[in-house]
Short mmCIF file of C-alpha atoms in Angstrom, two decimals:
data_model
loop_
_atom_site.label_atom_id
_atom_site.label_comp_id
_atom_site.label_asym_id
_atom_site.label_seq_id
_atom_site.Cartn_x
_atom_site.Cartn_y
_atom_site.Cartn_z
CA MET A 1 56.33 118.27 42.20
CA LYS A 2 55.28 118.25 45.85
CA LYS A 3 56.22 121.91 46.09
CA LEU A 4 54.05 122.74 43.08
CA VAL A 5 51.09 120.84 44.54
CA LEU A 6 51.54 122.71 47.83
CA ILE A 7 51.59 126.06 46.05
CA LEU A 8 48.44 125.18 44.10
CA CYS A 9 46.69 124.08 47.27
CA ASN A 10 47.60 127.32 49.00
CA LEU A 11 46.38 129.35 46.03
CA LEU A 12 43.09 127.46 46.07
CA LEU A 13 42.75 127.99 49.82
CA PHE A 14 43.38 131.73 49.55
CA SER A 15 40.95 131.92 46.64
CA ASN A 16 38.24 130.19 48.66
CA LEU A 17 38.89 132.42 51.67
CA ALA A 18 38.63 135.53 49.51
CA HIS A 19 35.43 134.28 47.96
CA SER A 20 33.93 133.41 51.35
CA GLN A 21 34.31 137.03 52.46
CA THR A 22 32.03 138.29 49.73
CA GLY A 23 28.32 137.88 49.34
CA THR A 24 26.60 137.31 46.01
CA VAL A 25 23.97 139.37 44.25
CA TYR A 26 21.71 138.17 41.45
CA ASP A 27 19.85 141.16 40.05
CA LYS A 28 17.42 139.48 37.64
CA VAL A 29 15.85 136.35 39.06
CA SER A 30 12.35 135.66 37.77
CA MET A 31 9.23 133.83 38.84
CA THR A 32 5.81 133.35 37.30
CA SER A 33 2.89 135.19 38.87
CA LYS A 34 -0.67 134.04 38.31
CA ILE A 35 -2.00 137.08 40.17
CA LEU A 36 -0.13 139.58 37.97
CA LYS A 37 -0.33 137.31 34.92
CA GLY A 38 3.31 137.21 33.89
CA GLU A 39 6.94 136.92 34.83
CA ARG A 40 8.14 139.01 37.76
CA ASN A 41 11.75 139.89 38.44
CA PHE A 42 13.48 140.26 41.78
CA ALA A 43 17.05 140.66 42.99
CA VAL A 44 18.59 138.67 45.82
CA TYR A 45 21.61 139.16 48.06
CA LEU A 46 23.08 135.97 49.52
CA PRO A 47 25.52 136.36 52.44
CA PRO A 48 29.21 135.35 52.22
CA ASP A 49 28.77 131.97 53.91
CA TYR A 50 25.61 130.94 52.05
CA GLU A 51 27.31 128.50 49.66
CA THR A 52 29.53 126.94 52.32
CA SER A 53 26.96 126.44 55.05
CA LYS A 54 23.78 124.42 55.37
CA ARG A 55 22.06 126.79 57.77
CA SER A 56 18.95 128.87 57.15
CA TYR A 57 18.97 132.66 57.31
CA PRO A 58 16.76 135.56 58.33
CA VAL A 59 15.39 137.69 55.49
CA LEU A 60 15.05 141.39 54.78
CA TYR A 61 12.61 142.48 52.08
CA LEU A 62 14.15 145.67 50.69
CA LEU A 63 11.83 147.79 48.53
CA HIS A 64 12.91 150.29 45.87
CA GLY A 65 11.45 153.71 45.13
CA ALA A 66 9.44 155.08 42.21
CA GLY A 67 11.36 155.04 38.93
CA ASP A 68 13.68 152.20 39.96
CA ASP A 69 13.18 148.45 39.76
CA GLN A 70 14.70 145.46 41.55
CA THR A 71 18.18 146.64 40.51
CA GLY A 72 17.91 150.00 42.29
CA TRP A 73 19.35 148.89 45.62
CA VAL A 74 21.98 146.85 43.75
CA GLN A 75 23.18 149.55 41.36
CA PHE A 76 22.66 152.77 43.32
CA GLY A 77 22.26 151.50 46.88
CA GLU A 78 25.43 149.37 46.74
CA VAL A 79 23.70 146.67 48.76
CA LEU A 80 26.49 144.13 48.16
CA ARG A 81 29.34 146.30 49.45
CA ILE A 82 27.40 147.80 52.35
CA THR A 83 25.94 144.51 53.59
CA ASP A 84 29.22 142.63 53.25
CA THR A 85 30.95 145.38 55.26
CA ALA A 86 28.26 145.39 57.98
CA ILE A 87 28.48 141.61 58.37
CA LYS A 88 32.29 141.64 58.40
CA LYS A 89 32.36 144.35 61.10
CA GLY A 90 29.81 142.49 63.22
CA LYS A 91 27.22 145.26 62.82
CA ALA A 92 24.77 142.93 61.06
CA THR A 93 24.08 139.24 61.09
CA SER A 94 24.25 137.16 57.92
CA MET A 95 20.94 137.52 56.14
CA ILE A 96 19.28 137.11 52.78
CA ILE A 97 17.92 140.26 51.15
CA ILE A 98 15.07 140.08 48.63
CA MET A 99 14.50 143.10 46.37
CA PRO A 100 11.32 142.80 44.27
CA ASP A 101 10.41 144.77 41.14
CA ALA A 102 7.36 147.02 41.61
CA ASN A 103 7.90 149.10 38.48
CA THR A 104 6.91 146.72 35.68
CA GLY A 105 3.35 146.62 34.37
CA LYS A 106 2.14 149.17 36.89
CA ARG A 107 4.14 151.09 39.47
CA GLY A 108 3.43 150.49 43.15
CA TYR A 109 3.30 147.97 45.99
CA PHE A 110 -0.47 147.92 46.59
CA ASN A 111 -3.63 146.53 45.06
CA ASP A 112 -5.17 149.22 42.88
CA LEU A 113 -8.59 150.71 43.39
CA LYS A 114 -10.08 148.93 40.38
CA GLY A 115 -8.80 145.53 41.52
CA ASN A 116 -7.09 144.84 38.19
CA TRP A 117 -3.50 144.94 39.52
CA ASN A 118 -3.16 143.28 42.90
CA TYR A 119 0.53 143.68 43.67
CA GLU A 120 0.14 143.37 47.43
CA ASP A 121 -1.63 140.04 46.97
CA PHE A 122 1.24 138.95 44.72
CA PHE A 123 3.82 139.94 47.34
CA PHE A 124 2.25 137.99 50.20
CA GLU A 125 0.65 135.08 48.36
CA GLU A 126 3.26 134.37 45.67
CA LEU A 127 6.59 136.17 46.06
CA MET A 128 7.12 135.58 49.76
CA PRO A 129 6.26 131.84 49.71
CA TYR A 130 8.32 131.38 46.53
CA VAL A 131 11.57 132.94 47.77
CA GLU A 132 11.27 131.47 51.25
CA LYS A 133 11.10 128.03 49.67
CA LYS A 134 13.73 128.65 46.97
CA TYR A 135 16.33 129.98 49.42
CA ARG A 136 17.22 128.76 52.90
CA ILE A 137 15.12 131.34 54.71
CA LYS A 138 13.76 131.11 58.25
CA SER A 139 10.03 131.58 57.68
CA GLU A 140 9.08 133.00 61.06
CA LYS A 141 8.08 136.51 62.08
CA ARG A 142 11.14 137.06 64.28
CA TYR A 143 13.45 136.36 61.32
CA ARG A 144 11.63 138.54 58.77
CA ALA A 145 11.92 142.31 58.25
CA VAL A 146 10.88 144.88 55.66
CA ALA A 147 12.50 148.16 54.65
CA GLY A 148 12.40 150.50 51.71
CA LEU A 149 12.88 154.03 50.43
CA SER A 150 10.34 156.61 49.22
CA MET A 151 7.59 154.61 47.49
CA GLY A 152 9.21 151.53 49.03
CA GLY A 153 9.20 153.27 52.40
CA GLY A 154 5.45 153.58 52.01
CA GLY A 155 5.34 149.90 51.11
CA SER A 156 7.32 149.11 54.27
CA PHE A 157 4.86 151.06 56.41
CA MET A 158 1.80 149.55 54.79
CA TYR A 159 3.00 145.94 54.67
CA ALA A 160 3.97 145.95 58.36
CA LEU A 161 0.76 147.74 59.34
CA HIS A 162 -1.42 145.43 57.24
CA ARG A 163 0.40 142.25 58.30
CA PRO A 164 2.17 142.90 61.64
CA GLU A 165 2.11 139.18 62.39
CA LEU A 166 4.68 138.63 59.63
CA PHE A 167 7.44 141.15 60.40
CA SER A 168 9.70 141.64 63.40
CA SER A 169 10.96 145.01 62.15
CA ALA A 170 9.95 147.67 59.64
CA CYS A 171 12.28 150.44 58.45
CA PRO A 172 10.64 153.09 56.24
CA LEU A 173 13.21 155.50 54.77
CA SER A 174 12.09 158.87 53.38
CA ALA A 175 8.70 157.24 53.09
CA TYR A 176 5.75 158.33 51.03
CA VAL A 177 3.19 157.58 53.72
CA GLY A 178 0.24 157.86 51.33
CA PRO A 179 -2.05 160.79 50.49
CA LEU A 180 -2.48 162.89 53.61
CA THR A 181 -6.08 163.83 52.76
CA ILE A 182 -8.96 162.49 50.68
CA GLU A 183 -8.50 165.51 48.40
CA GLN A 184 -4.89 164.49 47.72
CA LEU A 185 -6.05 160.97 46.85
CA LYS A 186 -8.69 162.30 44.44
CA ALA A 187 -6.10 164.52 42.76
CA ARG A 188 -3.98 161.46 41.97
CA ILE A 189 -6.81 159.60 40.25
CA PRO A 190 -7.44 160.24 36.53
CA LYS A 191 -10.75 162.04 35.97
CA TYR A 192 -12.07 159.29 33.70
CA GLN A 193 -11.91 156.78 36.56
CA LYS A 194 -15.11 157.02 38.59
CA PHE A 195 -15.16 155.80 42.18
CA THR A 196 -17.71 156.30 44.91
CA GLU A 197 -16.92 158.35 47.99
CA LYS A 198 -17.17 155.15 50.05
CA GLN A 199 -14.55 153.42 47.88
CA LEU A 200 -12.18 156.38 48.16
CA VAL A 201 -12.56 156.66 51.92
CA SER A 202 -11.97 152.94 52.35
CA TYR A 203 -8.85 153.02 50.17
CA PHE A 204 -7.55 156.13 51.94
CA LYS A 205 -7.88 154.56 55.39
CA LYS A 206 -6.06 151.43 54.25
CA HIS A 207 -3.23 153.21 52.42
CA ASN A 208 -2.35 156.10 54.68
CA ALA A 209 0.21 155.21 57.35
CA ILE A 210 -1.06 157.81 59.83
CA GLU A 211 -4.67 156.61 59.56
CA LEU A 212 -3.53 153.00 59.96
CA ILE A 213 -1.47 153.84 63.04
CA LYS A 214 -4.46 155.60 64.58
CA SER A 215 -6.82 152.69 63.86
CA SER A 216 -4.47 149.81 64.74
CA SER A 217 -4.40 148.30 68.20
CA VAL A 218 -1.51 149.13 70.50
CA GLU A 219 -0.75 145.42 70.77
CA LYS A 220 -0.32 145.02 67.01
CA LEU A 221 1.75 148.17 66.66
CA LYS A 222 4.04 147.13 69.50
CA SER A 223 4.60 143.73 67.93
CA VAL A 224 6.73 145.40 65.22
CA ARG A 225 9.99 147.26 65.84
CA TRP A 226 9.87 150.59 63.97
CA TYR A 227 12.77 152.58 62.50
CA ILE A 228 11.76 155.76 60.65
CA ASP A 229 14.45 157.80 58.92
CA CYS A 230 13.97 160.96 56.84
CA GLY A 231 16.33 163.79 55.89
CA ASP A 232 15.79 167.33 57.12
CA ASP A 233 15.66 168.58 53.52
CA ASP A 234 13.40 165.81 52.23
CA PHE A 235 10.16 166.95 50.57
CA LEU A 236 8.37 164.02 52.29
CA TYR A 237 9.31 165.23 55.79
CA GLU A 238 5.71 166.06 56.76
CA GLY A 239 4.28 162.57 56.38
CA ASN A 240 7.21 160.99 58.23
CA SER A 241 6.89 163.53 61.05
CA LEU A 242 3.15 162.86 61.34
CA ALA A 243 3.78 159.09 61.50
CA HIS A 244 6.28 159.69 64.31
CA ILE A 245 3.78 161.88 66.17
CA ALA A 246 0.98 159.31 65.72
CA LEU A 247 3.18 156.53 67.12
CA THR A 248 4.29 158.75 70.01
CA LYS A 249 0.70 159.62 70.94
CA LYS A 250 -0.12 155.91 71.18
CA GLN A 251 3.09 155.35 73.19
CA ILE A 252 4.50 152.93 70.61
CA PRO A 253 8.27 152.42 70.99
CA HIS A 254 10.06 153.42 67.79
CA GLU A 255 13.25 154.97 66.50
CA TYR A 256 12.83 158.26 64.62
CA ARG A 257 15.85 159.72 62.86
CA VAL A 258 16.20 163.08 61.13
CA ARG A 259 19.64 163.53 59.63
CA ASP A 260 21.18 166.13 57.37
CA GLY A 261 20.18 165.21 53.84
CA ALA A 262 17.62 165.16 51.08
CA HIS A 263 15.65 162.66 49.00
CA ASN A 264 18.58 160.95 47.28
CA TRP A 265 20.85 157.93 47.18
CA THR A 266 23.56 159.65 49.19
CA TYR A 267 21.13 159.68 52.10
CA TRP A 268 19.83 156.14 51.61
CA ARG A 269 23.29 154.58 51.25
CA ALA A 270 24.10 156.09 54.65
CA SER A 271 20.81 154.73 56.03
CA LEU A 272 21.31 151.13 54.94
CA PRO A 273 24.00 150.16 57.51
CA LYS A 274 21.74 151.48 60.28
CA VAL A 275 18.82 149.47 58.91
CA LEU A 276 20.91 146.30 58.74
CA HIS A 277 22.02 146.79 62.36
CA PHE A 278 18.46 147.52 63.53
CA VAL A 279 16.86 144.46 61.93
CA SER A 280 19.76 142.28 63.08
CA GLN A 281 18.94 143.13 66.70
CA ALA A 282 15.64 141.29 66.31
CA PHE A 283 17.23 138.48 64.31
CA HIS A 284 19.72 138.06 67.16
CA GLN A 285 16.94 138.03 69.80
CA TYR A 286 17.94 141.33 71.40
#
């Protein structure tokens, strides 16, 4: 009998150890948004020791691209496997990753021109306070980072440029940096929607990463650690290159990576470990 109890205890111990080495992903958590007038989904990655510890964790907001939703980084980006591996190898610190859905209702991470769909307001005024209260998240700038791919790379640029006081690091990957000219912005707007030239210019200046870099103070830009990554065969190479040049001209420290690759998940899966390491440097007080 004692031998049986010992065997069962050992099995339970090994089971717990195995479980503790794996993080957990929930890919359809929901919250109610008054700003967007409905339920909003998000995915969350919790690190391996989340359930067994009482500590609070830094947070990475990881944004998906156009056509995906909150499950994109889970299904195609393999966030669970890659983050678990990075933590296990000591390349990343334990962190919580929040992956919001910006594809339901209307696609995009920003407030629209008409003011009828204010997603950016939702992100900062509802989503961020909600998840940082629901989970054990350290709600300080030094423990908060943002990253994303393509459309989400643009969101990463814009969120950190609009609110640099909130993020220690920003990692745009293959980013859509916004329309490069007013003419490009006009071409994206349906002809039946009438806006004044003043409205268009104002929106352009607030939603083009290069324009924002040029107009932002050096102090604010330097308060964020920047990691820009775009493949040499990516169709969005121009905007990312121009953002790099704009930061360089203002002497803003940043990492700029151009690797062999295109605009696809093969590239972004290879980028994620580097992002996790980069944001962890700030979380660790480099």
